[in-house]
PDB file of C-alpha atoms in Angstrom:
ATOM      1  CA  MET A   1     -82.534  66.375-198.050  1.00 79.00           C
ATOM      2  CA  THR A   2     -82.564  68.245-194.734  1.00 91.00           C
ATOM      3  CA  LYS A   3     -79.746  67.033-192.477  1.00 94.00           C
ATOM      4  CA  VAL A   4     -80.583  66.793-188.775  1.00 96.00           C
ATOM      5  CA  LEU A   5     -78.085  66.200-185.973  1.00 96.00           C
ATOM      6  CA  LEU A   6     -79.704  64.577-182.932  1.00 96.00           C
ATOM      7  CA  VAL A   7     -77.662  64.848-179.704  1.00 95.00           C
ATOM      8  CA  ASP A   8     -79.031  62.905-176.723  1.00 93.00           C
ATOM      9  CA  ASP A   9     -77.537  60.311-174.374  1.00 91.00           C
ATOM     10  CA  ASP A  10     -80.784  58.288-174.344  1.00 90.00           C
ATOM     11  CA  ALA A  11     -80.010  55.667-177.006  1.00 90.00           C
ATOM     12  CA  ASP A  12     -83.550  54.261-177.083  1.00 90.00           C
ATOM     13  CA  LEU A  13     -85.090  57.701-177.544  1.00 88.00           C
ATOM     14  CA  THR A  14     -82.649  58.733-180.263  1.00 90.00           C
ATOM     15  CA  ALA A  15     -83.287  55.476-182.144  1.00 91.00           C
ATOM     16  CA  MET A  16     -87.037  56.008-182.020  1.00 91.00           C
ATOM     17  CA  LEU A  17     -86.857  59.669-183.015  1.00 91.00           C
ATOM     18  CA  SER A  18     -84.357  58.920-185.786  1.00 93.00           C
ATOM     19  CA  GLN A  19     -86.623  56.322-187.370  1.00 92.00           C
ATOM     20  CA  TYR A  20     -89.581  58.700-187.294  1.00 92.00           C
ATOM     21  CA  LEU A  21     -87.601  61.621-188.690  1.00 93.00           C
ATOM     22  CA  MET A  22     -86.241  59.495-191.520  1.00 93.00           C
ATOM     23  CA  ARG A  23     -89.770  58.380-192.409  1.00 90.00           C
ATOM     24  CA  GLU A  24     -90.646  62.082-192.596  1.00 91.00           C
ATOM     25  CA  GLY A  25     -87.887  62.664-195.145  1.00 91.00           C
ATOM     26  CA  PHE A  26     -85.035  63.909-192.933  1.00 94.00           C
ATOM     27  CA  ASP A  27     -81.426  62.710-193.136  1.00 94.00           C
ATOM     28  CA  VAL A  28     -80.557  62.018-189.468  1.00 95.00           C
ATOM     29  CA  HIS A  29     -77.245  61.498-187.697  1.00 96.00           C
ATOM     30  CA  THR A  30     -77.167  60.787-183.950  1.00 95.00           C
ATOM     31  CA  VAL A  31     -74.491  61.164-181.278  1.00 94.00           C
ATOM     32  CA  LEU A  32     -74.834  60.271-177.611  1.00 93.00           C
ATOM     33  CA  ASP A  33     -72.808  62.936-175.798  1.00 92.00           C
ATOM     34  CA  GLY A  34     -72.314  66.681-175.838  1.00 92.00           C
ATOM     35  CA  GLU A  35     -68.661  66.725-176.907  1.00 93.00           C
ATOM     36  CA  ALA A  36     -69.365  64.642-180.003  1.00 92.00           C
ATOM     37  CA  GLY A  37     -72.397  66.815-180.661  1.00 93.00           C
ATOM     38  CA  VAL A  38     -70.312  70.001-180.607  1.00 94.00           C
ATOM     39  CA  ALA A  39     -67.766  68.492-183.007  1.00 93.00           C
ATOM     40  CA  GLU A  40     -70.471  67.423-185.450  1.00 94.00           C
ATOM     41  CA  ALA A  41     -72.550  70.616-185.203  1.00 93.00           C
ATOM     42  CA  SER A  42     -69.487  72.795-185.704  1.00 89.00           C
ATOM     43  CA  SER A  43     -68.672  71.041-188.985  1.00 88.00           C
ATOM     44  CA  GLY A  44     -71.301  73.036-190.868  1.00 86.00           C
ATOM     45  CA  ALA A  45     -72.741  69.858-192.384  1.00 90.00           C
ATOM     46  CA  TYR A  46     -76.191  70.081-190.787  1.00 93.00           C
ATOM     47  CA  ASN A  47     -79.295  72.162-191.411  1.00 92.00           C
ATOM     48  CA  ILE A  48     -80.494  71.929-187.806  1.00 94.00           C
ATOM     49  CA  VAL A  49     -79.460  70.431-184.450  1.00 96.00           C
ATOM     50  CA  VAL A  50     -81.688  68.810-181.819  1.00 96.00           C
ATOM     51  CA  LEU A  51     -79.837  69.071-178.503  1.00 95.00           C
ATOM     52  CA  ASP A  52     -80.776  67.555-175.152  1.00 93.00           C
ATOM     53  CA  ILE A  53     -79.975  69.687-172.097  1.00 90.00           C
ATOM     54  CA  MET A  54     -79.391  66.894-169.560  1.00 88.00           C
ATOM     55  CA  MET A  55     -76.321  64.939-170.677  1.00 88.00           C
ATOM     56  CA  PRO A  56     -73.241  63.580-168.875  1.00 79.00           C
ATOM     57  CA  ARG A  57     -69.699  64.965-169.384  1.00 80.00           C
ATOM     58  CA  LEU A  58     -70.890  68.032-171.266  1.00 90.00           C
ATOM     59  CA  SER A  59     -74.329  69.541-170.651  1.00 89.00           C
ATOM     60  CA  GLY A  60     -76.544  70.715-173.456  1.00 91.00           C
ATOM     61  CA  ILE A  61     -76.167  74.311-172.271  1.00 90.00           C
ATOM     62  CA  GLU A  62     -72.367  74.170-172.519  1.00 92.00           C
ATOM     63  CA  ALA A  63     -72.618  72.337-175.837  1.00 93.00           C
ATOM     64  CA  LEU A  64     -74.895  75.104-177.124  1.00 92.00           C
ATOM     65  CA  ARG A  65     -72.405  77.759-176.029  1.00 90.00           C
ATOM     66  CA  ARG A  66     -69.609  76.045-177.980  1.00 92.00           C
ATOM     67  CA  ILE A  67     -71.796  75.492-181.041  1.00 92.00           C
ATOM     68  CA  ARG A  68     -72.792  79.159-181.096  1.00 88.00           C
ATOM     69  CA  ALA A  69     -69.110  80.142-180.932  1.00 85.00           C
ATOM     70  CA  ALA A  70     -68.570  78.183-184.162  1.00 84.00           C
ATOM     71  CA  ASN A  71     -71.661  78.916-186.283  1.00 84.00           C
ATOM     72  CA  ASP A  72     -75.325  79.924-186.305  1.00 84.00           C
ATOM     73  CA  VAL A  73     -76.878  76.557-187.197  1.00 89.00           C
ATOM     74  CA  PRO A  74     -80.478  76.445-185.863  1.00 91.00           C
ATOM     75  CA  VAL A  75     -80.719  74.590-182.538  1.00 93.00           C
ATOM     76  CA  LEU A  76     -83.830  73.056-180.982  1.00 93.00           C
ATOM     77  CA  MET A  77     -83.386  72.205-177.294  1.00 91.00           C
ATOM     78  CA  LEU A  78     -84.969  69.221-175.556  1.00 90.00           C
ATOM     79  CA  THR A  79     -85.758  70.251-171.974  1.00 85.00           C
ATOM     80  CA  ALA A  80     -87.245  68.619-168.902  1.00 76.00           C
ATOM     81  CA  ARG A  81     -90.945  69.399-168.710  1.00 62.00           C
ATOM     82  CA  GLY A  82     -91.596  72.316-166.376  1.00 60.00           C
ATOM     83  CA  ASP A  83     -87.917  73.341-166.105  1.00 64.00           C
ATOM     84  CA  ASN A  84     -88.269  76.996-167.090  1.00 69.00           C
ATOM     85  CA  ILE A  85     -84.742  77.935-165.997  1.00 67.00           C
ATOM     86  CA  ASP A  86     -83.100  75.643-168.557  1.00 68.00           C
ATOM     87  CA  ARG A  87     -85.407  76.932-171.278  1.00 69.00           C
ATOM     88  CA  ILE A  88     -84.684  80.581-170.535  1.00 74.00           C
ATOM     89  CA  VAL A  89     -80.928  80.001-170.314  1.00 76.00           C
ATOM     90  CA  GLY A  90     -80.973  78.052-173.575  1.00 75.00           C
ATOM     91  CA  LEU A  91     -82.922  80.734-175.419  1.00 78.00           C
ATOM     92  CA  ASP A  92     -80.731  83.452-173.970  1.00 75.00           C
ATOM     93  CA  MET A  93     -77.647  81.670-175.307  1.00 79.00           C
ATOM     94  CA  GLY A  94     -79.023  81.431-178.824  1.00 82.00           C
ATOM     95  CA  ALA A  95     -81.284  78.377-179.067  1.00 86.00           C
ATOM     96  CA  ASP A  96     -84.049  78.868-181.628  1.00 86.00           C
ATOM     97  CA  ASP A  97     -86.762  76.976-179.768  1.00 86.00           C
ATOM     98  CA  TYR A  98     -87.336  74.193-177.253  1.00 86.00           C
ATOM     99  CA  VAL A  99     -89.537  71.140-176.828  1.00 87.00           C
ATOM    100  CA  PRO A 100     -90.306  69.743-173.348  1.00 84.00           C
ATOM    101  CA  LYS A 101     -89.599  66.022-172.821  1.00 84.00           C
ATOM    102  CA  PRO A 102     -91.241  63.634-173.138  1.00 77.00           C
ATOM    103  CA  CYS A 103     -92.395  64.836-176.529  1.00 80.00           C
ATOM    104  CA  THR A 104     -94.169  63.100-179.371  1.00 83.00           C
ATOM    105  CA  PRO A 105     -92.237  62.593-182.619  1.00 87.00           C
ATOM    106  CA  GLY A 106     -94.980  64.497-184.422  1.00 87.00           C
ATOM    107  CA  GLU A 107     -94.501  67.567-182.227  1.00 86.00           C
ATOM    108  CA  LEU A 108     -90.739  67.429-182.759  1.00 90.00           C
ATOM    109  CA  VAL A 109     -91.158  67.281-186.543  1.00 90.00           C
ATOM    110  CA  ALA A 110     -93.593  70.211-186.480  1.00 88.00           C
ATOM    111  CA  ARG A 111     -91.162  72.348-184.453  1.00 87.00           C
ATOM    112  CA  LEU A 112     -88.239  71.413-186.708  1.00 91.00           C
ATOM    113  CA  ARG A 113     -90.151  72.368-189.835  1.00 88.00           C
ATOM    114  CA  ALA A 114     -91.297  75.640-188.275  1.00 84.00           C
ATOM    115  CA  ILE A 115     -87.707  76.605-187.418  1.00 86.00           C
ATOM    116  CA  LEU A 116     -86.471  75.616-190.866  1.00 86.00           C
ATOM    117  CA  ARG A 117     -89.194  77.694-192.543  1.00 80.00           C
ATOM    118  CA  ARG A 118     -88.069  80.694-190.523  1.00 75.00           C
ATOM    119  CA  THR A 119     -84.335  80.273-191.027  1.00 70.00           C
ATOM    120  CA  GLU A 120     -83.668  78.617-194.366  1.00 62.00           C
ATOM    121  CA  ALA A 121     -84.765  81.394-196.742  1.00 50.00           C
ATOM    122  CA  ARG A 122     -81.744  82.243-198.844  1.00 44.00           C
ATOM    123  CA  GLU A 123     -80.982  84.843-201.456  1.00 41.00           C
ATOM    124  CA  PRO A 124     -80.572  83.461-205.023  1.00 41.00           C
ATOM    125  CA  VAL A 125     -76.967  83.299-206.217  1.00 40.00           C
ATOM    126  CA  GLY A 126     -75.940  86.388-208.171  1.00 42.00           C
ATOM    127  CA  GLU A 127     -78.692  88.647-206.851  1.00 41.00           C
ATOM    128  CA  ALA A 128     -76.928  90.106-203.831  1.00 43.00           C
ATOM    129  CA  SER A 129     -76.641  93.565-205.336  1.00 41.00           C
ATOM    130  CA  SER A 130     -80.345  93.793-206.183  1.00 44.00           C
ATOM    131  CA  ALA A 131     -81.704  92.079-203.065  1.00 51.00           C
ATOM    132  CA  PRO A 132     -84.257  94.304-201.285  1.00 70.00           C
ATOM    133  CA  VAL A 133     -82.999  95.878-198.070  1.00 83.00           C
ATOM    134  CA  LEU A 134     -85.093  96.704-195.020  1.00 87.00           C
ATOM    135  CA  GLN A 135     -83.789  99.932-193.493  1.00 90.00           C
ATOM    136  CA  ALA A 136     -84.720 101.273-190.060  1.00 91.00           C
ATOM    137  CA  GLY A 137     -82.340 103.977-188.858  1.00 88.00           C
ATOM    138  CA  TRP A 138     -78.925 102.443-188.167  1.00 90.00           C
ATOM    139  CA  LEU A 139     -80.329  98.977-188.901  1.00 94.00           C
ATOM    140  CA  ALA A 140     -80.192  97.375-192.342  1.00 92.00           C
ATOM    141  CA  MET A 141     -81.581  93.886-192.973  1.00 91.00           C
ATOM    142  CA  TRP A 142     -81.553  91.661-196.033  1.00 85.00           C
ATOM    143  CA  PRO A 143     -84.330  89.095-195.369  1.00 80.00           C
ATOM    144  CA  GLY A 144     -83.467  87.049-198.455  1.00 70.00           C
ATOM    145  CA  SER A 145     -79.936  86.303-197.281  1.00 71.00           C
ATOM    146  CA  ARG A 146     -80.675  86.520-193.536  1.00 77.00           C
ATOM    147  CA  ARG A 147     -78.025  89.231-193.173  1.00 85.00           C
ATOM    148  CA  ALA A 148     -78.094  92.349-191.023  1.00 91.00           C
ATOM    149  CA  THR A 149     -75.852  95.291-190.201  1.00 93.00           C
ATOM    150  CA  TRP A 150     -75.954  97.795-187.356  1.00 93.00           C
ATOM    151  CA  ARG A 151     -74.177 101.120-187.758  1.00 89.00           C
ATOM    152  CA  GLY A 152     -72.570  99.681-190.872  1.00 87.00           C
ATOM    153  CA  GLN A 153     -71.091  96.683-189.059  1.00 90.00           C
ATOM    154  CA  PRO A 154     -72.249  93.034-189.386  1.00 90.00           C
ATOM    155  CA  LEU A 155     -74.869  92.155-186.788  1.00 92.00           C
ATOM    156  CA  GLU A 156     -74.659  88.514-185.720  1.00 88.00           C
ATOM    157  CA  LEU A 157     -78.149  87.170-185.025  1.00 87.00           C
ATOM    158  CA  THR A 158     -79.599  83.721-184.499  1.00 82.00           C
ATOM    159  CA  GLY A 159     -82.410  82.723-186.831  1.00 80.00           C
ATOM    160  CA  THR A 160     -85.063  83.505-184.248  1.00 83.00           C
ATOM    161  CA  GLU A 161     -83.466  86.833-183.335  1.00 88.00           C
ATOM    162  CA  PHE A 162     -83.429  87.778-187.018  1.00 88.00           C
ATOM    163  CA  ASN A 163     -87.138  87.022-187.353  1.00 87.00           C
ATOM    164  CA  LEU A 164     -88.051  89.046-184.265  1.00 92.00           C
ATOM    165  CA  LEU A 165     -85.924  92.032-185.241  1.00 94.00           C
ATOM    166  CA  GLU A 166     -87.306  91.929-188.784  1.00 92.00           C
ATOM    167  CA  VAL A 167     -90.858  92.240-187.427  1.00 92.00           C
ATOM    168  CA  LEU A 168     -89.879  95.237-185.296  1.00 95.00           C
ATOM    169  CA  ALA A 169     -87.929  96.827-188.168  1.00 94.00           C
ATOM    170  CA  ARG A 170     -90.940  96.601-190.474  1.00 91.00           C
ATOM    171  CA  HIS A 171     -92.916  98.518-187.838  1.00 92.00           C
ATOM    172  CA  ALA A 172     -90.099 100.796-186.637  1.00 93.00           C
ATOM    173  CA  GLY A 173     -91.393 103.574-184.410  1.00 91.00           C
ATOM    174  CA  GLN A 174     -94.629 101.691-183.730  1.00 93.00           C
ATOM    175  CA  LEU A 175     -95.645  99.536-180.794  1.00 94.00           C
ATOM    176  CA  VAL A 176     -96.108  95.905-181.869  1.00 94.00           C
ATOM    177  CA  SER A 177     -98.022  93.584-179.559  1.00 94.00           C
ATOM    178  CA  LYS A 178     -96.417  90.356-178.399  1.00 91.00           C
ATOM    179  CA  GLN A 179     -99.236  88.421-180.010  1.00 91.00           C
ATOM    180  CA  GLU A 180     -98.579  90.072-183.365  1.00 91.00           C
ATOM    181  CA  ILE A 181     -94.827  89.527-183.003  1.00 91.00           C
ATOM    182  CA  SER A 182     -95.431  85.850-182.282  1.00 88.00           C
ATOM    183  CA  MET A 183     -97.706  85.418-185.287  1.00 85.00           C
ATOM    184  CA  GLN A 184     -95.314  87.145-187.675  1.00 85.00           C
ATOM    185  CA  ALA A 185     -92.040  85.708-186.315  1.00 83.00           C
ATOM    186  CA  PHE A 186     -93.150  82.223-185.256  1.00 78.00           C
ATOM    187  CA  GLY A 187     -96.314  81.678-187.280  1.00 75.00           C
ATOM    188  CA  GLN A 188     -98.302  80.758-184.175  1.00 78.00           C
ATOM    189  CA  PRO A 189    -100.166  82.469-181.315  1.00 82.00           C
ATOM    190  CA  LEU A 190     -98.242  83.274-178.166  1.00 82.00           C
ATOM    191  CA  ALA A 191     -98.946  80.723-175.450  1.00 79.00           C
ATOM    192  CA  ARG A 192     -99.669  81.820-171.910  1.00 78.00           C
ATOM    193  CA  PHE A 193     -96.493  82.238-169.811  1.00 76.00           C
ATOM    194  CA  ASP A 194     -94.306  81.818-172.924  1.00 78.00           C
ATOM    195  CA  ARG A 195     -91.259  84.062-172.436  1.00 82.00           C
ATOM    196  CA  ARG A 196     -89.404  83.248-175.644  1.00 83.00           C
ATOM    197  CA  ILE A 197     -89.969  86.701-177.120  1.00 89.00           C
ATOM    198  CA  ASP A 198     -88.773  88.483-173.960  1.00 89.00           C
ATOM    199  CA  VAL A 199     -85.605  86.392-173.728  1.00 87.00           C
ATOM    200  CA  HIS A 200     -84.685  86.830-177.387  1.00 90.00           C
ATOM    201  CA  ILE A 201     -85.423  90.570-177.278  1.00 93.00           C
ATOM    202  CA  SER A 202     -83.096  90.855-174.268  1.00 92.00           C
ATOM    203  CA  SER A 203     -80.320  89.253-176.323  1.00 90.00           C
ATOM    204  CA  ILE A 204     -80.962  91.559-179.294  1.00 94.00           C
ATOM    205  CA  ARG A 205     -80.850  94.602-176.997  1.00 94.00           C
ATOM    206  CA  GLN A 206     -77.394  93.611-175.808  1.00 92.00           C
ATOM    207  CA  LYS A 207     -76.175  93.325-179.394  1.00 93.00           C
ATOM    208  CA  LEU A 208     -77.557  96.748-180.374  1.00 95.00           C
ATOM    209  CA  GLY A 209     -76.190  98.526-177.309  1.00 93.00           C
ATOM    210  CA  ALA A 210     -77.816 101.561-175.729  1.00 91.00           C
ATOM    211  CA  LEU A 211     -78.706 105.107-176.745  1.00 90.00           C
ATOM    212  CA  PRO A 212     -76.503 107.931-175.379  1.00 86.00           C
ATOM    213  CA  ASP A 213     -79.058 108.514-172.617  1.00 88.00           C
ATOM    214  CA  GLY A 214     -78.894 104.853-171.583  1.00 89.00           C
ATOM    215  CA  ARG A 215     -82.233 103.807-173.048  1.00 90.00           C
ATOM    216  CA  SER A 216     -82.575 100.665-175.117  1.00 94.00           C
ATOM    217  CA  TRP A 217     -83.139 100.855-178.870  1.00 95.00           C
ATOM    218  CA  ILE A 218     -86.029  98.447-178.288  1.00 96.00           C
ATOM    219  CA  GLU A 219     -88.577  99.890-175.883  1.00 94.00           C
ATOM    220  CA  SER A 220     -91.125  97.771-174.079  1.00 92.00           C
ATOM    221  CA  VAL A 221     -94.577  98.622-172.835  1.00 86.00           C
ATOM    222  CA  ARG A 222     -95.389  96.295-169.973  1.00 82.00           C
ATOM    223  CA  GLY A 223     -98.043  93.764-170.873  1.00 76.00           C
ATOM    224  CA  GLN A 224     -98.403  95.126-174.422  1.00 86.00           C
ATOM    225  CA  GLY A 225     -95.386  94.733-176.641  1.00 93.00           C
ATOM    226  CA  TYR A 226     -92.206  96.236-178.088  1.00 95.00           C
ATOM    227  CA  GLN A 227     -91.123  98.935-180.516  1.00 95.00           C
ATOM    228  CA  LEU A 228     -87.858  99.608-182.305  1.00 95.00           C
ATOM    229  CA  LEU A 229     -86.901 103.279-182.008  1.00 93.00           C
ATOM    230  CA  LYS A 230     -86.110 105.169-185.208  1.00 81.00           C
ATOM    231  CA  GLU A 231     -83.759 107.606-183.402  1.00 69.00           C
TER     232      GLU A 231
END
């Protein structure tokens, strides 16, 4: 059973969401503050974390930073509707997606399942040596085990970053439109004013570093899309 950690200081909301999630087949544990959320999320016992941004004592953004320092568990952020700054900061720090509050339980479940579909694929035990590798220049990716290396060194990626980079790697040297990236990485069309792809690509660029001439390994064409250079 999929284990969900729900971190939100609104006790009434967490109770309502917990009941709905359990009816949908999830195993849910709730905590009401960021510090407890970090401790639980860092235990490695959960498949996914739902994390509210606005909390006392320890904000969701700081909690996310500490969680990411411990592991790469998928994180869905709950943000105030219309607060784009929090969303961008959360995505930039490694959140996999966000849902504006107030949200319906059905929307939350749909987002959780979409993230889990993207991040829970795992390589069968004993098949590591024969697992297919996706190679694009210095980049090597093993989609089955969600593992990647860059210049022969482990490349630490969030689940969403892995999906985006995998799309670009499969089309290395070619321009891929944002709409096509969204469909392949997220399984849904790109909404107007949605900057998730741009924010995650910015994070991936930092992890890959720059070419000797200062250019990024991931080039952008304004208003069109991105391409991963082959070198």
